[in-house]
Coordinates of C-alpha atoms in Angstrom, one line a residue:
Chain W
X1 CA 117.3 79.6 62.3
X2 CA 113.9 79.0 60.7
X3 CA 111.5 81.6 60.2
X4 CA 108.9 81.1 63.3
X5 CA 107.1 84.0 64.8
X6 CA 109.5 86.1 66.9
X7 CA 106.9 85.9 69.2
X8 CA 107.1 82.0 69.9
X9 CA 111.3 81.5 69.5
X10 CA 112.4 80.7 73.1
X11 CA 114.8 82.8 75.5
X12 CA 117.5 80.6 74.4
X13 CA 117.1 80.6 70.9
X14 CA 116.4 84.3 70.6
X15 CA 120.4 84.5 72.3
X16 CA 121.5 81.9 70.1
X17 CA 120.0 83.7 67.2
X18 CA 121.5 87.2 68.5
X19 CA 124.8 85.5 69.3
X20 CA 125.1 84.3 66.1
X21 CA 124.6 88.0 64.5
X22 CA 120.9 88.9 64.0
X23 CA 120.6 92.7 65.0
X24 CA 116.6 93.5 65.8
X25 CA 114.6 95.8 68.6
X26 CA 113.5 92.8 71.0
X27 CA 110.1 94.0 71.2
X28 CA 107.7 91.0 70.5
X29 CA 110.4 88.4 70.6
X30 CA 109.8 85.5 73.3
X31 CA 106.2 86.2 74.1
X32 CA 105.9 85.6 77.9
X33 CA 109.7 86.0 79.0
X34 CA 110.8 89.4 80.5
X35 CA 113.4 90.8 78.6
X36 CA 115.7 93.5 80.6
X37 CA 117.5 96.1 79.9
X38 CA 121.6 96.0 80.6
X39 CA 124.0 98.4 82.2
X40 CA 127.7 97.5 83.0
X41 CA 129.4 99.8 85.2
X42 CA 133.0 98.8 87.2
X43 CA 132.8 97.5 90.4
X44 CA 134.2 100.5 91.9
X45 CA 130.8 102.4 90.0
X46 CA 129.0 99.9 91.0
X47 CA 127.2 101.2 94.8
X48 CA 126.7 104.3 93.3
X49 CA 124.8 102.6 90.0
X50 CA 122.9 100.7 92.9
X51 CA 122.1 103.4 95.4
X52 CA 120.6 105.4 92.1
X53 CA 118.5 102.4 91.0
X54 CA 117.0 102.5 94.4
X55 CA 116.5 106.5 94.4
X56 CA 114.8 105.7 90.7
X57 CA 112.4 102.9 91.1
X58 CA 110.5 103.5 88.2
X59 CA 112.7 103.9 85.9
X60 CA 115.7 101.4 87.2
X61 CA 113.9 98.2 88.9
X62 CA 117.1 95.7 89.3
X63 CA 116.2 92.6 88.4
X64 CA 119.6 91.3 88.4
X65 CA 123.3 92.0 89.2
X66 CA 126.3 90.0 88.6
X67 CA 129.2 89.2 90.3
X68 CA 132.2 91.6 89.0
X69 CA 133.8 89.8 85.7
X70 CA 130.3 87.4 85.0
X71 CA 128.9 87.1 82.3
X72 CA 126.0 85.0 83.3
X73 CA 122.9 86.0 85.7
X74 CA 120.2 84.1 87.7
X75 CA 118.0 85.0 85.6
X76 CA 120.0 84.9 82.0
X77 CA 121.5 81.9 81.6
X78 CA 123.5 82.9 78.3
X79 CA 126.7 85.4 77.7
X80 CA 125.7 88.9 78.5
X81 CA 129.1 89.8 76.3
X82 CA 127.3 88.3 72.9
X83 CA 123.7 87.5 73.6
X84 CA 122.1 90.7 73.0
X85 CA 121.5 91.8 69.5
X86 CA 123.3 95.3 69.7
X87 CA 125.1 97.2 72.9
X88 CA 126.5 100.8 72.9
X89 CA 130.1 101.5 75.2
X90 CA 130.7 105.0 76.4
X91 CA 134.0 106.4 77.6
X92 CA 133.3 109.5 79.9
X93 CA 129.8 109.8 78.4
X94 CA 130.8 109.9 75.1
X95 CA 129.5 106.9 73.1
X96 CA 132.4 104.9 71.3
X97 CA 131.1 101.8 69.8
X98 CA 127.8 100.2 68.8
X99 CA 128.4 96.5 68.0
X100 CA 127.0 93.2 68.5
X101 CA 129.4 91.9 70.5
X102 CA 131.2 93.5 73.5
X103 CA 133.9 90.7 74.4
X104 CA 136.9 93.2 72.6
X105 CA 135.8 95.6 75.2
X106 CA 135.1 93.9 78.1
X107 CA 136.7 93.9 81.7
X108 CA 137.1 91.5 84.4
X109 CA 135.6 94.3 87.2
X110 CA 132.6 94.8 85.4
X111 CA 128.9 94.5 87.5
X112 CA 126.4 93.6 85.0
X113 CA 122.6 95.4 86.1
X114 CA 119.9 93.7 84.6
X115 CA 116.8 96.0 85.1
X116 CA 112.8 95.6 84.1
X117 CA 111.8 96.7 80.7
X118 CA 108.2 97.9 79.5
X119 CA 108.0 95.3 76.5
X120 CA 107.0 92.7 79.7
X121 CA 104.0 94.0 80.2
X122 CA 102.8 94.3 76.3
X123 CA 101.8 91.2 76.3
X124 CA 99.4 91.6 78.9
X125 CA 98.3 95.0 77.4
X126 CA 97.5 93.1 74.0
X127 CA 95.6 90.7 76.3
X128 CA 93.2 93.4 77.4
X129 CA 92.4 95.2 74.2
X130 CA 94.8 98.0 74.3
X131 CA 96.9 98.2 71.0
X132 CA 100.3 98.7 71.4
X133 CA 101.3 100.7 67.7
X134 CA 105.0 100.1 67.6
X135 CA 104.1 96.1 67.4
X136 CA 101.6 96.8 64.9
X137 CA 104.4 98.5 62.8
X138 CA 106.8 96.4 64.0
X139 CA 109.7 98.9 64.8
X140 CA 111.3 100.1 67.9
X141 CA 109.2 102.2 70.5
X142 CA 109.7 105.7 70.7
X143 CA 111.7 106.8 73.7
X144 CA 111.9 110.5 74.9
X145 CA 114.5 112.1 77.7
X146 CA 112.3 114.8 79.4
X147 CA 113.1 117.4 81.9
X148 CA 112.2 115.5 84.9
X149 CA 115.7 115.0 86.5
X150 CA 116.5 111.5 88.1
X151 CA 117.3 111.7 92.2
X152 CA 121.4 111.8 92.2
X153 CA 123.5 109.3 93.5
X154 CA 127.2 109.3 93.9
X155 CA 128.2 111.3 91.2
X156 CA 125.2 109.6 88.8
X157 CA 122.9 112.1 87.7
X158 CA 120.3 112.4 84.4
X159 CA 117.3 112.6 83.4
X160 CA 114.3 110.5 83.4
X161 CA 113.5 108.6 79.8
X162 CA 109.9 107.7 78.5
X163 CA 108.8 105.4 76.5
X164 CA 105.6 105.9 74.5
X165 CA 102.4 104.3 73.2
X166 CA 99.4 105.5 72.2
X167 CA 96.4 104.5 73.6
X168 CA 92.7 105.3 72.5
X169 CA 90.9 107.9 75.4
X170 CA 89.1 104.4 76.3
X171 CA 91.7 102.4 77.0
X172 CA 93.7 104.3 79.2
X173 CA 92.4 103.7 82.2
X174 CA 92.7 99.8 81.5
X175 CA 96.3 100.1 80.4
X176 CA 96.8 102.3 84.0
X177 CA 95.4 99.5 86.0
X178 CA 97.4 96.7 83.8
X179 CA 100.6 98.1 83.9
X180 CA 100.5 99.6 87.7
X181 CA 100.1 95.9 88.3
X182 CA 104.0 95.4 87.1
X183 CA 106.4 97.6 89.4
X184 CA 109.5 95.6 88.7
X185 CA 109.1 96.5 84.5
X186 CA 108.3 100.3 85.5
X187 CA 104.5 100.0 86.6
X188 CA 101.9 102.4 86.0
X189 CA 102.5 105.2 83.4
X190 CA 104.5 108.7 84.5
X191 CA 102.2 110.6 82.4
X192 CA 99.5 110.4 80.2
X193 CA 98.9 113.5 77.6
X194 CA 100.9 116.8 77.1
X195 CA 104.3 115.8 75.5
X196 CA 105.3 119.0 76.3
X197 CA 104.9 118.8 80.1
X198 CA 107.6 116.5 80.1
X199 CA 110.0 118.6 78.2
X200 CA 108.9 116.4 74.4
X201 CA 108.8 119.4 71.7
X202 CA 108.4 116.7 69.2
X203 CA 107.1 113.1 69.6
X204 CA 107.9 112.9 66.1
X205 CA 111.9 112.6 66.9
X206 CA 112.6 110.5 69.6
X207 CA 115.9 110.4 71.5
X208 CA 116.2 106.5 71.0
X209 CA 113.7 104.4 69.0
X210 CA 111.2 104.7 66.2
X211 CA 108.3 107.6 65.6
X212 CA 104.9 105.8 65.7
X213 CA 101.8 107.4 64.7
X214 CA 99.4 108.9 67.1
X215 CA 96.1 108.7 65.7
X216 CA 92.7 111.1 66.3
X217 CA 91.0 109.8 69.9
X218 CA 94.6 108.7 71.1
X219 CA 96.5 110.1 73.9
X220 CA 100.5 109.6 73.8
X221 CA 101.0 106.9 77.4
X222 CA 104.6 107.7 79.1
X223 CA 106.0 105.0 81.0
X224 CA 109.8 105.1 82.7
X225 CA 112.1 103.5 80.6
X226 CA 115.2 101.3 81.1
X227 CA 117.2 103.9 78.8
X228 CA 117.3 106.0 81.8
X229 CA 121.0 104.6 83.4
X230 CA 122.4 105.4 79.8
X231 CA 120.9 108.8 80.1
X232 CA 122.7 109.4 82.9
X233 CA 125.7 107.8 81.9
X234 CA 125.8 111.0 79.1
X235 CA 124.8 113.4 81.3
X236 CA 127.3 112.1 84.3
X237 CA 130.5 110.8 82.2
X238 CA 131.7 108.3 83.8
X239 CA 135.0 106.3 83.3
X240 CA 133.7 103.5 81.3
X241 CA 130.1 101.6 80.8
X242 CA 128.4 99.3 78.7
X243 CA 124.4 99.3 78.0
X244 CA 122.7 97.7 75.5
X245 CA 121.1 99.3 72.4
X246 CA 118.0 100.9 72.8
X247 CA 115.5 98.6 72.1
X248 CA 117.7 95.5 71.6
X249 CA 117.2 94.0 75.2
X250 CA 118.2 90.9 76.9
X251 CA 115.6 88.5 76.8
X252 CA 115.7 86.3 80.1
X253 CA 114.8 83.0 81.8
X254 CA 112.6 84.7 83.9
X255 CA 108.7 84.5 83.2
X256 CA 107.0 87.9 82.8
X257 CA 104.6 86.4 85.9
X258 CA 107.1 86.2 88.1
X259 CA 106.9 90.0 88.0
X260 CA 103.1 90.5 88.4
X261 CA 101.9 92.0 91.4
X262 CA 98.4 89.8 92.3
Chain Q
X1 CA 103.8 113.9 126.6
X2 CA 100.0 113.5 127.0
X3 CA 98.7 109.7 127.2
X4 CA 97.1 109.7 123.6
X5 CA 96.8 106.7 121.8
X6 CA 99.7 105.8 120.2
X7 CA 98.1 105.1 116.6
X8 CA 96.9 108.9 117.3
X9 CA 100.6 110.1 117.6
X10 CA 101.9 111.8 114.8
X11 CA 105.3 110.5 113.3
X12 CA 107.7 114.1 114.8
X13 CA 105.7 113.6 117.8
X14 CA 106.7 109.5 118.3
X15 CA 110.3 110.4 117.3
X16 CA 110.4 113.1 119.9
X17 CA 109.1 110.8 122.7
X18 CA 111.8 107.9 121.6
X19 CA 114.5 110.5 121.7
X20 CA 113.4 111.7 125.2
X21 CA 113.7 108.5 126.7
X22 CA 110.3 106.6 125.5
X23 CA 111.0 102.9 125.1
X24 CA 108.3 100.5 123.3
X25 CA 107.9 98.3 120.4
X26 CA 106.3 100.5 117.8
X27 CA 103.7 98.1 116.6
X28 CA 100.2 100.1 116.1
X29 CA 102.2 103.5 116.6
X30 CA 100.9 106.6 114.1
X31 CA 98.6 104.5 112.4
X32 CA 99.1 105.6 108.8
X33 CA 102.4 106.1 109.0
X34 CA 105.2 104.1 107.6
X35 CA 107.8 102.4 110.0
X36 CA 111.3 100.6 108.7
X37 CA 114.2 98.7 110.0
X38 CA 117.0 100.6 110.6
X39 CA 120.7 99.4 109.5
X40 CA 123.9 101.3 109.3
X41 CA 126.9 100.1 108.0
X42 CA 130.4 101.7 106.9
X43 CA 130.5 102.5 103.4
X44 CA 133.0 100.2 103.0
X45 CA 130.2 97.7 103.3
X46 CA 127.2 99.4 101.6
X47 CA 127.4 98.2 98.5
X48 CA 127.4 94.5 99.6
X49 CA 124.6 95.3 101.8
X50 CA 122.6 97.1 99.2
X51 CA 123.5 94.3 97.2
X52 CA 122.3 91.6 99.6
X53 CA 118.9 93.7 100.0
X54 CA 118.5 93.7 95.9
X55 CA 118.6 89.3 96.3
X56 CA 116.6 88.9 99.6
X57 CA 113.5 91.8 98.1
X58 CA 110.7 89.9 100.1
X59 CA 113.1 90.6 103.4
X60 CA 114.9 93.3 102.5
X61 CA 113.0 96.1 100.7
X62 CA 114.9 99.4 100.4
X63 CA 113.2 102.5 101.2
X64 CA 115.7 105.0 101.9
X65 CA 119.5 105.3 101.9
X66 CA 121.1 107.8 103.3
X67 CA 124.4 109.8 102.5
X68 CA 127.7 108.9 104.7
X69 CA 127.3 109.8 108.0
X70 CA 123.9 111.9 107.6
X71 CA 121.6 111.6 109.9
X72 CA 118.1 112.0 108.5
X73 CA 116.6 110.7 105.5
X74 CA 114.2 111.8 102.7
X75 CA 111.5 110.1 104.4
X76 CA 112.6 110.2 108.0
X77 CA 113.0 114.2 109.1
X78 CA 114.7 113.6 112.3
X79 CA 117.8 111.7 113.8
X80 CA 118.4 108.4 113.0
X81 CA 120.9 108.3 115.9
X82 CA 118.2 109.2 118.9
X83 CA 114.5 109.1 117.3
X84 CA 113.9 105.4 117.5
X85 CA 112.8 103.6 120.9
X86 CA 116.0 101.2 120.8
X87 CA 119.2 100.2 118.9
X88 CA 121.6 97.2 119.0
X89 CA 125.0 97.8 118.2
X90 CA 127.3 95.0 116.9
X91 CA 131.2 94.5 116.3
X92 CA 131.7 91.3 114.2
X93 CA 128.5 89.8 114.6
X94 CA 127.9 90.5 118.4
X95 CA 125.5 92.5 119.9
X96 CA 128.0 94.8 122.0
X97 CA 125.0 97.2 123.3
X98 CA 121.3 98.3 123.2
X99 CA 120.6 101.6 124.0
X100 CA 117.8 104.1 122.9
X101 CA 120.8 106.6 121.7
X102 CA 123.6 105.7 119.1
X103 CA 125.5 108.5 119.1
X104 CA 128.3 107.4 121.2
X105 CA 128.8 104.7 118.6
X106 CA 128.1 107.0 115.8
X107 CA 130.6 107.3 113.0
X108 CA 130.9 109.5 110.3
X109 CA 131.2 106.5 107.4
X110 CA 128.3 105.0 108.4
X111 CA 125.2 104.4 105.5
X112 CA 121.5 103.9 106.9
X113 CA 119.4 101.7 105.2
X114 CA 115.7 102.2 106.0
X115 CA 113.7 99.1 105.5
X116 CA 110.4 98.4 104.5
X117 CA 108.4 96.9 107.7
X118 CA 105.2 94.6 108.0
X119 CA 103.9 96.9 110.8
X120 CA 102.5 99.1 107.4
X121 CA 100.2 97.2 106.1
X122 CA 98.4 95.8 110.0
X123 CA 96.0 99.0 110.2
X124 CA 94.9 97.1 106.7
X125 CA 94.6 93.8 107.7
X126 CA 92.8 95.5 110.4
X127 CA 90.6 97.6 108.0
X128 CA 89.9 94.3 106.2
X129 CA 88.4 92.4 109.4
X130 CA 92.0 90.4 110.4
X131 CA 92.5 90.4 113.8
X132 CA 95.7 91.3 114.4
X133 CA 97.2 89.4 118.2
X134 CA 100.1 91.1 119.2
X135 CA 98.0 94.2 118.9
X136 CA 95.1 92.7 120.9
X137 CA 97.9 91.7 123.5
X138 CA 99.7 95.0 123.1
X139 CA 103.1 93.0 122.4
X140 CA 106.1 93.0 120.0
X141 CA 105.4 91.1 117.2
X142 CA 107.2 87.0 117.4
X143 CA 109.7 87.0 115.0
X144 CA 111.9 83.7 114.2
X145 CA 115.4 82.6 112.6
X146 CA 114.2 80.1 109.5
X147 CA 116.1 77.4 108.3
X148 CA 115.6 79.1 104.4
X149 CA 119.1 81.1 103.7
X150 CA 118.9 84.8 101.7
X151 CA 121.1 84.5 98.4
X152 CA 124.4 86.1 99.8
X153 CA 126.3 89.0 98.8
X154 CA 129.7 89.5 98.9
X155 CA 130.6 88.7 102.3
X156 CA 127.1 88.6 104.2
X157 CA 125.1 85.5 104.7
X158 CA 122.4 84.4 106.6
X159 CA 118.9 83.1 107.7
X160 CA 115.8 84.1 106.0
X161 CA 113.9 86.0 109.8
X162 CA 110.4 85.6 109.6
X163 CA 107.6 87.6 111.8
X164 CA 104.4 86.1 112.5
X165 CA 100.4 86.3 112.9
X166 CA 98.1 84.0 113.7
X167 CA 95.0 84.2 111.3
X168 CA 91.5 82.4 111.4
X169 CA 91.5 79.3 108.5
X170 CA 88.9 81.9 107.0
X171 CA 91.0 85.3 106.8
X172 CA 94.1 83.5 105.4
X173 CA 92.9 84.3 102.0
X174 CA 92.3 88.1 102.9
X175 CA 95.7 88.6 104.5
X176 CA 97.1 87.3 101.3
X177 CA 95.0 89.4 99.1
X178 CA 95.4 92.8 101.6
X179 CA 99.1 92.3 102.1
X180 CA 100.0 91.4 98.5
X181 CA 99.2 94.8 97.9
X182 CA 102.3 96.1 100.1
X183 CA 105.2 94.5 98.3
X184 CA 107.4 97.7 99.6
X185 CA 107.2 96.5 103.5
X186 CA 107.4 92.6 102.5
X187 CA 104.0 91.8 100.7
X188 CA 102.6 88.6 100.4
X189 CA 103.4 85.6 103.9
X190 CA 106.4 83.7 102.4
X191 CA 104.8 80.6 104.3
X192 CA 101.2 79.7 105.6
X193 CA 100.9 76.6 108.3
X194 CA 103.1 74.4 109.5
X195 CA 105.9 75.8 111.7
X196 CA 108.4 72.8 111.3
X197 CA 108.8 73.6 107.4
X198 CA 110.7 76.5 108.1
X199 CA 112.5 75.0 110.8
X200 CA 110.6 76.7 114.0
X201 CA 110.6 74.2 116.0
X202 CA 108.5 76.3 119.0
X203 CA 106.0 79.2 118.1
X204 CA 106.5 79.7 122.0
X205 CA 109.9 80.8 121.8
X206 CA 110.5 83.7 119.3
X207 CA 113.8 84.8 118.1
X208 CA 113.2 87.9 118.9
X209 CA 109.9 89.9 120.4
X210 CA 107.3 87.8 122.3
X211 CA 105.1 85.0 121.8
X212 CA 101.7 85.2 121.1
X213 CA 98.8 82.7 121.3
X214 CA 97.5 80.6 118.2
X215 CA 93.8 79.8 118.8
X216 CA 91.8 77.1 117.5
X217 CA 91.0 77.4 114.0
X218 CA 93.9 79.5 113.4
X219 CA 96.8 79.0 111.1
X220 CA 99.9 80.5 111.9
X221 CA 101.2 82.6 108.8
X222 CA 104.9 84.0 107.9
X223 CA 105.9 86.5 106.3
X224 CA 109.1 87.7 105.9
X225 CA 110.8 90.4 108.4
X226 CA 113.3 93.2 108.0
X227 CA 115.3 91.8 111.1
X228 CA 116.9 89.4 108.2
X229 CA 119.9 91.9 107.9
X230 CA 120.8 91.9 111.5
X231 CA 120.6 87.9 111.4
X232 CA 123.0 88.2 108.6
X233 CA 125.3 90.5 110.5
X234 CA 125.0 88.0 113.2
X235 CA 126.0 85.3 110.7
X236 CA 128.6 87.0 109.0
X237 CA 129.9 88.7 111.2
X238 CA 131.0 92.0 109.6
X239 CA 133.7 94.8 111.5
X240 CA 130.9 97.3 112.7
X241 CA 126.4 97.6 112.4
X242 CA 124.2 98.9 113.9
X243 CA 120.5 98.1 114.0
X244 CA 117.1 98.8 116.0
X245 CA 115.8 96.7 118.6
X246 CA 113.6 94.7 116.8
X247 CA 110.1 95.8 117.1
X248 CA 111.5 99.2 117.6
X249 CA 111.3 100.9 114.2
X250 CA 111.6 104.4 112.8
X251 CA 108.6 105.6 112.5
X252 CA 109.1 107.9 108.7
X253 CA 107.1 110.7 107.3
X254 CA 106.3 108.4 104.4
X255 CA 102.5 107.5 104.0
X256 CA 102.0 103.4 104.2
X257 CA 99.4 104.6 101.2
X258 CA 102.7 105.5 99.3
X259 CA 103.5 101.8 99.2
X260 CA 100.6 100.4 98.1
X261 CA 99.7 99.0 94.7
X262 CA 96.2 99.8 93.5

């Protein structure tokens, strides 16, 4: 692999690249393709993972679902086994591995959900003048569980994760009417202020993710975050599931305009 | 029940005259209000159905789901079984009875899936200077099979179901823009023009509710309907459904400004 700009290496090459071992946050990578995030549940998990997508829109917009035992999507046209650059497996909640590759742990009933992630509409935020710090420091963004409690389903419950960014006072109102413009990659911000109203003692330790500074004239922008179904897969212990590492996404075929409401 | 106007009626008020014995389309009712499509299926079925209405979005946008066998919803405080005008039962894929009651064909598996419906976003279109026909004519909106197939799920299958509304070569643009805005209850026409591309081969003879007239200078434009799961349970022909009548919604305590993107 040569060393372009993350930002320019295709869908394809990025899974190529993660298939072949590179572990990196996503963030960045294949400017203008909509990276998702993954959960893998069995088929027999599988209506109640749906029916609590649909109770969670803003936090769990299903992009995708496979067929039980595929490893392939509509809209990912690699192996969702090897093709992300890190995934974590739980057994009853409990996290058990973090590897690159999940094929040693795979099953033939799994339902693969491939659902919106915030790093879509960056690009468009960038576009409009509003920073986005954890591109500028190129780490991970800073993702928060807060004490707003997802709507059940089945026996899924958890709470809602944030993600972070701080925007200047000026620019929030831009990066409100951006982002409420993509509702499949969690729309328009959950919050904007008070960490503390959503349960955040401490933006400096987030639950998954990097820190990133908040600077003087900045107010910390919460958006829903993908992290959510793994949040609940903790907090609900179920059997068996797979997500990806926070952060390390799938990056798809799918064009980040396909998701862009006019 | 006093003779108010219909838009006037509030949402408990409509459901109260539906289960008394009121039977009308629902088209122009409590203006303000959200209305869905109604289908139950055993939960045997509900993940496949769930499923089907994650593929088909544009036709199938998921509102509200409701637990095995209940009876109201989050965003429908009455009875799913009596407060809509009409119902069509089916038992693999035929229509076995309509009725403006369900509960003799009730069962206690059954999962409701409310479904987002175009009737939301008319009093817009009217707000926004688009005549609206089948309101004029104080008709059910013409709805047609199409010759476009939804990506199946599991075991259902079937035709994309369209409704339509004739618009002035001038206002197309407009009902794009206003109903674009509403991707909840179908969003943007799926097809503007020509009949014969979706294979309609006579405007004259809807599918289901009536015909209306397409004037001079108007275009006929398509948008897609949340009949589209009872034309797949007509195509597939699963054990047990049951639907409205279509034009017959539920009429939910859910705001139409609830579904609108800014």
């Amino acid at each position: 692999m040569t060393l372009l700009d993350p930002a320019l290496v295709t869908p394809r090459d990025a899974r190529a690249a993660f298939r072949e071992g590179v572990v990196t946050p996503t963030s960045g990578w294949s400017a203008g393709w909509t990276q998702a995030n993954l959960l893998a549940v069995p088929r027999d998990r599988a209506y109640d993972f749906l029916l609590f997508a649909q109770r969670n829109p803003r936090a769990c917009p299903v992009l995708d679902v496979t067929e039980p035992g595929e490893h392939a999507a509509s809209i990912f046209d690699g192996d969702l086994r090897t093709d992300l650059p890190l995934y974590r497996v739980y057994e009853h909640g409990e996290q058990v591995a973090e590897v690159p590759d999940v094929r040693a742990y795979w099953r033939d009933d799994l339902v693969c959900f491939l659902i919106g992630c915030s790093f879509t509409f960056e690009a468009a935020l960038l576009a409009a003048g509003v920073p986005v710090r954890h591109l500028e420091a190129r780490t991970n963004v800073p993702m928060y569980r807060t004490n707003r409690e997802c709507r059940p389903a089945g026996d899924l419950s958890g709470p809602l994760v944030v993600s972070m960014r701080p925007v200047p006072s000026g620019l929030v109102a831009t990066a409100v009417r951006i982002t409420s413009r993509y509702p499949a990659v969690h729309g328009a911000p959950v919050h904007v202020g008070d960490p503390a109203a959503l349960g955040i003692t401490d933006l400096g330790r987030p639950d998954y993710g990097d820190p990133v500074e908040v600077r003087a004239g900045e107010l910390p922008v919460f958006w829903a975050c993908g992290v959510t179904p793994q949040a609940a897969v903790t907090a609900s212990r179920p059997p068996f599931a797979i997500g990806h590492a926070p952060g390390h996404m799938a990056i798809t075929d799918a064009r980040d305009d396909a998701y862009v409401v006019p």
